[in-house]
Amino acid sequence: MQRSAVELLEGLTEPQREAVAHIDGPLLVLAGPGSGKTTVVTRRVAYLIGQGIPAWQILALTFTNKAAGEMRDRVERMVPGEVPGRRGLTMATFHSFCARLLRRYSGAAGVAERFSIYDAADQRAAIKQAVKTAELSARNFTPAAVAAAISNAKNRLMTAQAYTEHAGDFYTRSIARVYRAYERVLWSNDALDFDDLLLVAARLLRDDERVRQELQERYQYLLIDEYQDTNHAQFVIAHALAAAHRNICVVGDPDQSIYGWRGADIRNILEFEEHYGEAVVIPLGQNFRSTGHIVAAADLLIQNNTGRKHKPLHTELGDGEKPVVVTCRSEHHESALIVEAFRRRQADDAIPWKDMAVLYRINALSRVVEDAFRGAQVPYVVARGTAFYDRKEVKDALAYLRLIANPNDEVALRRIVNVPVRGIGKVTIDKIELYAINRQLRFFDALRDVEAVKGLTGRAQASVQRFVTMVDSWRAGLETESGDAEVVALALAELVEQVVRESGMETLYRRSKSEDDLARLENLEELISAAAQFVPSVDESDAAVRGEDVGARRWTPAELLGAYLESVALVSDADAIDPTRGAVTLMTLHAAKGLEFEVVAMVGLEEGLLPHMRAAQSDFELEEERRLCFVGMTRAKRHLLLTRAATRAHRGLRERTIPSRFLQELPREEVTFSGQADEYGDSDAFDDSESFDEDDGSGGTRTGARSFPPGCLVRHPEFGLGRVESVMQRPKGAIARVRFHGVGIKTLILEYAKLQRAE
DNA sequence: CTGGTCATTTTTTTT
DNA sequence: AAATGACCAG
C-alpha cells in the first residue's frame, strides 16, 4: 500500500476505515450526527484518486455549493501534487451539475442553449401569468399553492401532460391547466425553474441511451452526500449514472431527513439495499461532536419517531453539560437572555463568537434576535446567502444581464423595461402587448416594432426605441473573442458596469442623497467586482478528460455570462456562512444541517412554531419536525440552550404560547429545566420595553402627530437619533416613518414608541 | 405616467 | 409588522 493510502486511514475507527477503503460496488454509509461523515467522504475520494482512479472519473454530489467547495479543497490538500490524474474532480450540487449537463446536451435535452434559470420570484411572476391565461381566479389559486403543486409533480417526474391525464377532481384539473400554461410560459421564455433542472436532466438520462452511456463512461465513481434528502428525480439521475458500473456510494442519515416537503423521499435511503442487493452497509454510530447529555437527549427525542431503524448513538467525549430549557416572558426577553448567555460563554469560557449559533424554525424569528445582538454590540451574521441577490437593485441589474444573455426571457424584460422609470408605463406596455398577441410576436420584437403600434404617444415610442437600442448595443458588446476565464471576467465586469451606468440605475441612486440609495449604489458596485472575480468551475471540462491542463479552457464572454448567471441563481443560504468572520451565526434549522458549533441556542420551542402549525396535521410531517429538532440539538458540541417565550407577538398580535411537545419528550435526567426565566435575572437586565404588558404611559397625553412634524430630529431609546420622514394619521393612532442613523427607516406607532424631540 | 395613500392579506422550511 | 395591490391626484 502506498504511503498516502496509509495516511488516509490513520486515526479512523474501524467502520470509518472500511468506508474510506471501499472501492468498487455499491456502498451505503449510515452516518449519524457528528460521526465524521465529511472526513470519511473526503478521505474516500482522496483514497480513490490515490488508487489510480483519475479524478475526472469521480462525481460527488452534495447539498450546497459551500459543502462542495469545502470538500473539494480538503480533497485537494490530501492528494499530493505529483499524483497523476488529480485534476478534474467533479464536485457539485445536484442542481448545478444538472444545469451544466443541460447546457452541454441542450440539443438532446430539448432545451435552449442559453436558458434562464428562474428563481422563486421569477417563478411566481410566471405562475401569475399562467393563472391569468388559464382564466382561473387568482383568488383561489394563489401562486404559492400552485407553485407547490407543480413543484411536487415535477419532483415526481410528472410532466404537465402526465399530470393532466391523472387529474380527477376540479381542483386538480385546474392545477393541470395552470401547469400547462406555466410550461408554455417557461418554454417561450427559454427558461427552466429549479425543479426543471432535475426533471429534464433525469428524463434525458433515463430516455437517451447515447447520453447516458457517455456519462456512465465518464463518471465511473459516484458519491452522493445527504442521500436522505434526495427526491425521485435525483434518484433517477443517480441510478441512471450508476446503472452500468454500480459504483455508487451514498451517505446519509434517515433521522436527519428534513426536506420531505420539497419532495425528498426518505425511502431512497431506506430501500437502498433493495435496489442494490450486493450493497455494503456501514453504520457510523459514534458521535465525535457532542458531549454525553446532548447526545442522550437528542437520541431519546428521536426515539419518539416510529418506523425508524433504531441506531444507537454514543459519544466518548464525557457527559459534559446538560442542555438547558428556559421559558421566557416574551421573544424580547428570549433574545436578551441568549445574548447574555453567549456573552458569558465568550467572557468566562473564552469561546469565540464564531463558535456560537442561534437556530430558529422560521426566518421571521431572526428579526428580534438580530435586534438584541445589534443592541448589545455583539457581532453576528445572518446566514442568508440569497439576501444580497434578493435586493431590488441587484435583481434589477441581474434581470438586465439575463435579458442580454437570453433575449427571450420576458420575465426579466418585463421586470426592467421601465426600471428606472423611462416613460414606458403600464398603458404603453399593455398596448404593445396587445400588438404582440395580435401579430404573434415576441414581446421584445414588438418593442422593436414600436413605430407600428397604434395609439402611442411619440414620447413613449421614443422611450421604447431608446431602450431597444441600448439593449442591442450591450448584446453586440458581448460578441467579442474568447479568452482565458480571468481575462473574460474583466470584460464581464465591464458589461455589468455598462449596464448599471447606461440603464440609468447609477444616476438614479447617485442623485438621491438618502443613505438607502447610497447603499444600493454600493451593492451595485459590489456586483461589478463580483463579476470581475468570477471564476467558473470547469469540472465538466473535456480538457480534463483529454489530460490537458484544466485551467486552459477558453471562454467567450457570452458563455461566461451564462455561467455567472447560473452560479448566481443557484446560491443557497448556507453558502453565506463564513467561519472566518468572528461573529455569531443566526440561521434556520434547515440551513444548519451539516454544521456544528460549541454553543447552540434554539429559540421558539413552541407549538405552532416547532412543530410548525402547517406541519402538525399529519404524523408524517410531525416526525419530520421532530427530526428537525433533532438536527438542531445535535449541532451543539458542548452547550445547548433551548428557549421558548410564554407570549409571542405574531402578525402584530401578542399571543400566549403552548410549550412544544418536543420539550416534554426530553428526558428529565438529561436536561435541566430552568423553570421560569426569572432566575436568569429580572426586569432590568433585559430590555423588555416593547413587552405588551407595559403601560403606554399616561392615558391623557396621547402622543399627537403634531408634536413630530416631518423633518424634525427625534431620539429613540433603541435606535438613537433619527429624522422624521412622514407622519400619518391611522385609526390605531399616528404612525411615523423615521430614518435612524445607521439603522434605516423604521415605521413607528407614536403612541408606543418612546420618541423624544431632539434639537 | 408617476408617486402616493389606503386597504387587504399574509401562516415554513429552499435548490 | 410588512408586503402587495388597487386606486387616485397631479
mmCIF file with all atom_site columns, C-alpha atoms (C1' of nucleotides) in Angstrom, chain A residues 95 261-262 361 363 418 423 425 427-428 572 588 612-613 651, chain B:
data_model
loop_
_atom_site.group_PDB
_atom_site.id
_atom_site.type_symbol
_atom_site.label_atom_id
_atom_site.label_alt_id
_atom_site.label_comp_id
_atom_site.label_asym_id
_atom_site.label_entity_id
_atom_site.label_seq_id
_atom_site.pdbx_PDB_ins_code
_atom_site.Cartn_x
_atom_site.Cartn_y
_atom_site.Cartn_z
_atom_site.occupancy
_atom_site.B_iso_or_equiv
_atom_site.pdbx_formal_charge
_atom_site.auth_seq_id
_atom_site.auth_comp_id
_atom_site.auth_asym_id
_atom_site.auth_atom_id
_atom_site.pdbx_PDB_model_num
ATOM 1  C CA    . HIS A 1 95  ? -28.769 21.441 -9.356  1.00 0.00 ? 95  HIS A CA    1
ATOM 2  C CA    . TRP A 1 261 ? -41.855 18.973 1.858   1.00 0.00 ? 261 TRP A CA    1
ATOM 3  C CA    . ARG A 1 262 ? -39.550 19.507 -1.073  1.00 0.00 ? 262 ARG A CA    1
ATOM 4  C CA    . ARG A 1 361 ? -37.642 27.332 12.647  1.00 0.00 ? 361 ARG A CA    1
ATOM 5  C CA    . ASN A 1 363 ? -36.771 33.231 9.185   1.00 0.00 ? 363 ASN A CA    1
ATOM 6  C CA    . ASN A 1 418 ? -39.333 50.612 -17.056 1.00 0.00 ? 418 ASN A CA    1
ATOM 7  C CA    . GLY A 1 423 ? -41.582 56.647 -19.601 1.00 0.00 ? 423 GLY A CA    1
ATOM 8  C CA    . GLY A 1 425 ? -45.602 52.801 -18.259 1.00 0.00 ? 425 GLY A CA    1
ATOM 9  C CA    . VAL A 1 427 ? -50.524 51.810 -20.660 1.00 0.00 ? 427 VAL A CA    1
ATOM 10 C CA    . THR A 1 428 ? -47.726 51.638 -23.189 1.00 0.00 ? 428 THR A CA    1
ATOM 11 C CA    . SER A 1 572 ? -28.115 28.943 -1.153  1.00 0.00 ? 572 SER A CA    1
ATOM 12 C CA    . THR A 1 588 ? -32.789 28.402 10.210  1.00 0.00 ? 588 THR A CA    1
ATOM 13 C CA    . HIS A 1 612 ? -44.796 24.300 12.871  1.00 0.00 ? 612 HIS A CA    1
ATOM 14 C CA    . MET A 1 613 ? -48.575 24.651 12.655  1.00 0.00 ? 613 MET A CA    1
ATOM 15 C CA    . ARG A 1 651 ? -48.538 39.272 12.900  1.00 0.00 ? 651 ARG A CA    1
ATOM 16 C "C1'" . DC  B 2 1   ? -47.170 58.481 -16.431 1.00 0.00 ? 1   DC  B "C1'" 1
ATOM 17 C "C1'" . DT  B 2 2   ? -45.834 58.769 -11.679 1.00 0.00 ? 2   DT  B "C1'" 1
ATOM 18 C "C1'" . DG  B 2 3   ? -45.958 58.643 -6.944  1.00 0.00 ? 3   DG  B "C1'" 1
ATOM 19 C "C1'" . DG  B 2 4   ? -48.535 58.474 -3.040  1.00 0.00 ? 4   DG  B "C1'" 1
ATOM 20 C "C1'" . DT  B 2 5   ? -52.268 56.696 0.020   1.00 0.00 ? 5   DT  B "C1'" 1
ATOM 21 C "C1'" . DC  B 2 6   ? -55.184 53.229 1.549   1.00 0.00 ? 6   DC  B "C1'" 1
ATOM 22 C "C1'" . DA  B 2 7   ? -56.849 48.504 2.195   1.00 0.00 ? 7   DA  B "C1'" 1
ATOM 23 C "C1'" . DT  B 2 8   ? -56.105 43.774 2.214   1.00 0.00 ? 8   DT  B "C1'" 1
ATOM 24 C "C1'" . DT  B 2 9   ? -53.634 39.776 3.015   1.00 0.00 ? 9   DT  B "C1'" 1
ATOM 25 C "C1'" . DT  B 2 10  ? -50.264 37.145 4.869   1.00 0.00 ? 10  DT  B "C1'" 1
ATOM 26 C "C1'" . DT  B 2 11  ? -49.425 31.305 8.337   1.00 0.00 ? 11  DT  B "C1'" 1
ATOM 27 C "C1'" . DT  B 2 12  ? -42.446 27.388 6.880   1.00 0.00 ? 12  DT  B "C1'" 1
ATOM 28 C "C1'" . DT  B 2 13  ? -38.545 25.193 5.667   1.00 0.00 ? 13  DT  B "C1'" 1
ATOM 29 C "C1'" . DT  B 2 14  ? -35.135 26.018 -0.012  1.00 0.00 ? 14  DT  B "C1'" 1
ATOM 30 C "C1'" . DT  B 2 15  ? -32.269 24.292 -4.575  1.00 0.00 ? 15  DT  B "C1'" 1
#
